[in-house]
PDB file of C-alpha atoms in Angstrom:
ATOM      1  CA  MET B   1      -1.983 -12.491  -0.356  1.00 47.00           C
ATOM      2  CA  MET B   2      -2.254  -8.750   0.185  1.00 51.00           C
ATOM      3  CA  TRP B   3      -5.017  -6.724  -1.400  1.00 50.00           C
ATOM      4  CA  VAL B   4      -3.659  -3.869  -3.132  1.00 55.00           C
ATOM      5  CA  PHE B   5      -6.545  -0.774  -2.803  1.00 54.00           C
ATOM      6  CA  GLY B   6      -7.117   2.452  -1.876  1.00 57.00           C
ATOM      7  CA  PRO B   7      -7.871   5.945  -2.409  1.00 58.00           C
ATOM      8  CA  TRP B   8      -6.852   7.787  -5.695  1.00 59.00           C
ATOM      9  CA  ASN B   9      -5.800  10.528  -3.514  1.00 67.00           C
ATOM     10  CA  GLN B  10      -3.438   8.329  -1.628  1.00 68.00           C
ATOM     11  CA  ALA B  11      -1.148   7.992  -4.290  1.00 67.00           C
ATOM     12  CA  LYS B  12      -1.092  11.279  -5.213  1.00 71.00           C
ATOM     13  CA  ARG B  13       0.427  11.823  -1.928  1.00 74.00           C
ATOM     14  CA  ASP B  14       2.674   9.072  -1.064  1.00 77.00           C
ATOM     15  CA  PRO B  15       5.364   8.176  -4.492  1.00 76.00           C
ATOM     16  CA  ILE B  16       5.270   4.553  -3.424  1.00 76.00           C
ATOM     17  CA  ASP B  17       0.677   4.138  -3.441  1.00 76.00           C
ATOM     18  CA  ASN B  18       1.385   5.343  -7.360  1.00 78.00           C
ATOM     19  CA  ALA B  19       2.236   2.503  -9.620  1.00 79.00           C
ATOM     20  CA  PRO B  20       2.843   3.263 -12.989  1.00 79.00           C
ATOM     21  CA  VAL B  21      -0.838   2.664 -15.308  1.00 80.00           C
ATOM     22  CA  GLU B  22       1.240   0.765 -17.388  1.00 82.00           C
ATOM     23  CA  LEU B  23       2.257  -2.143 -14.636  1.00 80.00           C
ATOM     24  CA  VAL B  24      -1.547  -1.610 -13.564  1.00 77.00           C
ATOM     25  CA  CYS B  25      -2.962  -2.772 -16.517  1.00 78.00           C
ATOM     26  CA  GLN B  26      -0.798  -5.407 -16.937  1.00 78.00           C
ATOM     27  CA  ALA B  27      -1.418  -6.601 -13.383  1.00 76.00           C
ATOM     28  CA  THR B  28      -5.039  -6.643 -14.646  1.00 74.00           C
ATOM     29  CA  SER B  29      -4.352  -9.595 -16.917  1.00 72.00           C
ATOM     30  CA  ALA B  30      -1.810 -11.511 -14.532  1.00 65.00           C
ATOM     31  CA  SER B  31      -4.786 -14.376 -14.079  1.00 68.00           C
ATOM     32  CA  PRO B  32      -2.591 -16.602 -12.014  1.00 64.00           C
ATOM     33  CA  THR B  33      -3.245 -19.621 -14.322  1.00 62.00           C
ATOM     34  CA  TYR B  34      -2.655 -18.101 -17.585  1.00 70.00           C
ATOM     35  CA  PHE B  35       0.475 -15.339 -17.099  1.00 73.00           C
ATOM     36  CA  PRO B  36       2.543 -14.688 -14.311  1.00 77.00           C
ATOM     37  CA  PRO B  37       2.162 -11.942 -11.693  1.00 79.00           C
ATOM     38  CA  VAL B  38       3.218  -8.514 -12.505  1.00 82.00           C
ATOM     39  CA  GLU B  39       6.362  -7.223  -9.877  1.00 85.00           C
ATOM     40  CA  PHE B  40       7.851  -4.491  -9.688  1.00 85.00           C
ATOM     41  CA  THR B  41       9.371  -1.388  -6.584  1.00 88.00           C
ATOM     42  CA  LEU B  42       8.753   1.689  -6.142  1.00 86.00           C
ATOM     43  CA  THR B  43      11.476   3.952  -4.170  1.00 87.00           C
ATOM     44  CA  ASP B  44      10.267   6.747  -2.747  1.00 85.00           C
ATOM     45  CA  THR B  45      13.672   9.127  -3.408  1.00 82.00           C
ATOM     46  CA  LYS B  46      12.630  12.494  -1.399  1.00 81.00           C
ATOM     47  CA  LYS B  47      13.207  11.103   1.312  1.00 77.00           C
ATOM     48  CA  GLU B  48      15.860  10.139   3.540  1.00 79.00           C
ATOM     49  CA  PRO B  49      15.957   7.028   4.160  1.00 84.00           C
ATOM     50  CA  HIS B  50      14.996   5.627   1.160  1.00 83.00           C
ATOM     51  CA  ARG B  51      11.899   3.972   1.854  1.00 84.00           C
ATOM     52  CA  GLY B  52      10.372   1.410  -0.668  1.00 87.00           C
ATOM     53  CA  LYS B  53       7.300  -1.220  -1.368  1.00 84.00           C
ATOM     54  CA  THR B  54       7.757  -4.123  -3.984  1.00 85.00           C
ATOM     55  CA  PHE B  55       4.891  -5.114  -4.953  1.00 80.00           C
ATOM     56  CA  ARG B  56       3.341  -8.461  -6.961  1.00 78.00           C
ATOM     57  CA  LEU B  57       0.108  -8.485  -8.540  1.00 76.00           C
ATOM     58  CA  ILE B  58      -2.340 -10.263 -10.040  1.00 74.00           C
ATOM     59  CA  ASP B  59      -6.370  -9.783 -11.782  1.00 73.00           C
ATOM     60  CA  GLY B  60      -8.259  -8.053  -9.491  1.00 65.00           C
ATOM     61  CA  SER B  61     -11.047 -10.250 -10.144  1.00 66.00           C
ATOM     62  CA  LEU B  62      -9.734 -12.400  -7.066  1.00 61.00           C
ATOM     63  CA  ALA B  63     -10.913 -10.008  -4.706  1.00 60.00           C
ATOM     64  CA  ILE B  64     -13.727  -7.988  -6.246  1.00 59.00           C
ATOM     65  CA  ASN B  65     -15.397 -11.810  -7.021  1.00 61.00           C
ATOM     66  CA  ASN B  66     -15.329 -12.335  -2.695  1.00 62.00           C
ATOM     67  CA  PRO B  67     -18.214 -10.530  -2.303  1.00 64.00           C
ATOM     68  CA  VAL B  68     -18.293  -9.976   1.989  1.00 65.00           C
ATOM     69  CA  TYR B  69     -14.859  -8.607   0.988  1.00 69.00           C
ATOM     70  CA  MET B  70     -15.900  -6.199  -0.712  1.00 69.00           C
ATOM     71  CA  VAL B  71     -18.479  -5.249   1.391  1.00 73.00           C
ATOM     72  CA  ASP B  72     -16.086  -4.640   3.792  1.00 73.00           C
ATOM     73  CA  LEU B  73     -14.038  -2.873   1.673  1.00 72.00           C
ATOM     74  CA  ASN B  74     -16.485  -0.247   0.333  1.00 75.00           C
ATOM     75  CA  LEU B  75     -18.148   0.291   3.369  1.00 78.00           C
ATOM     76  CA  SER B  76     -14.928   1.142   5.420  1.00 75.00           C
ATOM     77  CA  LEU B  77     -14.062   3.616   2.281  1.00 75.00           C
ATOM     78  CA  VAL B  78     -17.070   5.429   2.221  1.00 78.00           C
ATOM     79  CA  PHE B  79     -16.654   6.383   5.918  1.00 77.00           C
ATOM     80  CA  GLN B  80     -13.216   6.979   5.795  1.00 72.00           C
ATOM     81  CA  SER B  81     -13.835   9.276   2.660  1.00 70.00           C
ATOM     82  CA  ASP B  82     -17.021  11.118   4.832  1.00 67.00           C
ATOM     83  CA  LYS B  83     -14.054  11.570   7.548  1.00 71.00           C
ATOM     84  CA  ALA B  84     -16.768   9.537   9.614  1.00 76.00           C
ATOM     85  CA  ALA B  85     -14.895   6.021  10.034  1.00 72.00           C
ATOM     86  CA  ALA B  86     -15.530   6.259  13.732  1.00 73.00           C
ATOM     87  CA  ASN B  87     -19.046   5.358  13.213  1.00 78.00           C
ATOM     88  CA  TYR B  88     -18.267   2.118  10.881  1.00 80.00           C
ATOM     89  CA  LEU B  89     -18.554  -0.700  13.019  1.00 85.00           C
ATOM     90  CA  ARG B  90     -18.224  -4.036  11.625  1.00 86.00           C
ATOM     91  CA  ILE B  91     -17.903  -6.582  14.062  1.00 89.00           C
ATOM     92  CA  GLN B  92     -15.841  -9.503  13.179  1.00 85.00           C
ATOM     93  CA  THR B  93     -13.215 -12.768  13.298  1.00 86.00           C
ATOM     94  CA  ASP B  94     -10.722 -14.552  11.669  1.00 81.00           C
ATOM     95  CA  ARG B  95     -10.431 -17.139  13.269  1.00 82.00           C
ATOM     96  CA  LEU B  96     -13.088 -19.866  12.147  1.00 80.00           C
ATOM     97  CA  THR B  97     -12.393 -22.773  10.909  1.00 80.00           C
ATOM     98  CA  GLY B  98     -13.654 -25.855   9.669  1.00 76.00           C
ATOM     99  CA  SER B  99     -17.232 -26.525   9.541  1.00 72.00           C
ATOM    100  CA  PHE B 100     -17.701 -23.487  12.044  1.00 72.00           C
ATOM    101  CA  ALA B 101     -16.910 -21.468   8.947  1.00 73.00           C
ATOM    102  CA  SER B 102     -18.803 -22.788   6.611  1.00 71.00           C
ATOM    103  CA  ILE B 103     -22.705 -20.529   6.043  1.00 68.00           C
ATOM    104  CA  ASP B 104     -23.615 -23.717   4.937  1.00 72.00           C
ATOM    105  CA  THR B 105     -24.044 -25.652   8.539  1.00 75.00           C
ATOM    106  CA  CYS B 106     -27.312 -24.278   9.771  1.00 77.00           C
ATOM    107  CA  GLY B 107     -28.473 -26.728  12.553  1.00 81.00           C
ATOM    108  CA  HIS B 108     -29.285 -25.945  15.832  1.00 86.00           C
ATOM    109  CA  GLU B 109     -26.278 -26.563  17.883  1.00 85.00           C
ATOM    110  CA  HIS B 110     -24.231 -24.663  15.143  1.00 83.00           C
ATOM    111  CA  LEU B 111     -26.176 -21.553  15.391  1.00 85.00           C
ATOM    112  CA  SER B 112     -25.997 -22.173  19.068  1.00 87.00           C
ATOM    113  CA  GLN B 113     -22.671 -21.764  18.577  1.00 85.00           C
ATOM    114  CA  VAL B 114     -22.446 -18.827  17.092  1.00 84.00           C
ATOM    115  CA  THR B 115     -24.234 -16.985  18.892  1.00 88.00           C
ATOM    116  CA  ASP B 116     -22.473 -17.763  21.834  1.00 90.00           C
ATOM    117  CA  LEU B 117     -19.246 -16.301  19.847  1.00 89.00           C
ATOM    118  CA  GLY B 118     -20.678 -13.352  18.916  1.00 89.00           C
ATOM    119  CA  LYS B 119     -21.597 -12.792  22.226  1.00 94.00           C
ATOM    120  CA  LYS B 120     -17.755 -13.446  23.525  1.00 94.00           C
ATOM    121  CA  LEU B 121     -16.920 -10.560  20.177  1.00 94.00           C
ATOM    122  CA  LEU B 122     -19.031  -8.023  21.862  1.00 95.00           C
ATOM    123  CA  ASP B 123     -16.398  -7.740  24.849  1.00 95.00           C
ATOM    124  CA  GLU B 124     -13.196  -7.697  22.888  1.00 95.00           C
ATOM    125  CA  ARG B 125     -11.474  -4.725  21.094  1.00 95.00           C
ATOM    126  CA  VAL B 126     -12.977  -3.137  18.459  1.00 93.00           C
ATOM    127  CA  MET B 127     -10.523  -4.374  14.790  1.00 90.00           C
ATOM    128  CA  GLN B 128     -10.748  -3.079  11.455  1.00 84.00           C
ATOM    129  CA  ARG B 129      -9.164  -4.275   8.644  1.00 79.00           C
ATOM    130  CA  ASP B 130      -5.998  -3.130   7.203  1.00 77.00           C
ATOM    131  CA  PHE B 131      -6.591  -3.251   3.555  1.00 69.00           C
ATOM    132  CA  LYS B 132      -2.721  -3.462   3.438  1.00 70.00           C
ATOM    133  CA  THR B 133      -1.671  -6.439   5.465  1.00 72.00           C
ATOM    134  CA  GLY B 134      -5.520  -7.806   4.690  1.00 72.00           C
ATOM    135  CA  LYS B 135      -5.373  -8.843   8.420  1.00 80.00           C
ATOM    136  CA  LEU B 136      -7.656  -7.543  11.572  1.00 85.00           C
ATOM    137  CA  VAL B 137      -5.866  -4.868  13.705  1.00 88.00           C
ATOM    138  CA  PRO B 138      -7.952  -3.195  16.915  1.00 91.00           C
ATOM    139  CA  VAL B 139      -8.729   0.272  16.362  1.00 86.00           C
ATOM    140  CA  ALA B 140      -6.594   2.688  18.544  1.00 81.00           C
ATOM    141  CA  ASP B 141      -8.812   3.558  21.291  1.00 85.00           C
ATOM    142  CA  GLY B 142      -9.165   0.191  22.422  1.00 86.00           C
ATOM    143  CA  ILE B 143     -13.330   0.075  23.170  1.00 92.00           C
ATOM    144  CA  THR B 144     -14.688  -3.613  23.097  1.00 95.00           C
ATOM    145  CA  ASN B 145     -17.321  -4.170  20.591  1.00 94.00           C
ATOM    146  CA  ARG B 146     -20.297  -3.249  23.381  1.00 95.00           C
ATOM    147  CA  ASP B 147     -19.320  -0.146  24.106  1.00 94.00           C
ATOM    148  CA  ALA B 148     -18.921   1.038  20.457  1.00 91.00           C
ATOM    149  CA  LEU B 149     -22.483   0.115  19.838  1.00 91.00           C
ATOM    150  CA  TYR B 150     -23.173   2.390  22.745  1.00 88.00           C
ATOM    151  CA  ARG B 151     -21.536   5.424  21.228  1.00 79.00           C
TER     152      ARG B 151
END
């Protein structure tokens, strides 16, 4: 699933990010168990070759009700809008699986493993969430998390 968020001024700059309000309103009611997703394609015909983007939208509360995702999104947008994106560092990974990913596991062994992971993450490249794909991607300068903490 891909989350569709972005600053309002991006829609003004790029026609394929400027969905008609009636389709956005329909999507806010597209709760998967009751109504189908709203699907449409936007095309930028002002430039050659024509670019297009297909959307398949569902009710945004499915993302909004995930507080971790919303903190990441909101902080990222705030720092970007203040032109201070380089000052925002969130050390994170999407590679947690099984009981290791559980926030309910708090035994000594588990906490020791989390500490070890944190130490390893310090030597990995800084990653940022691409809110168009939902994936973590490396930042352009290739700096490690450890080095980013000291800049």
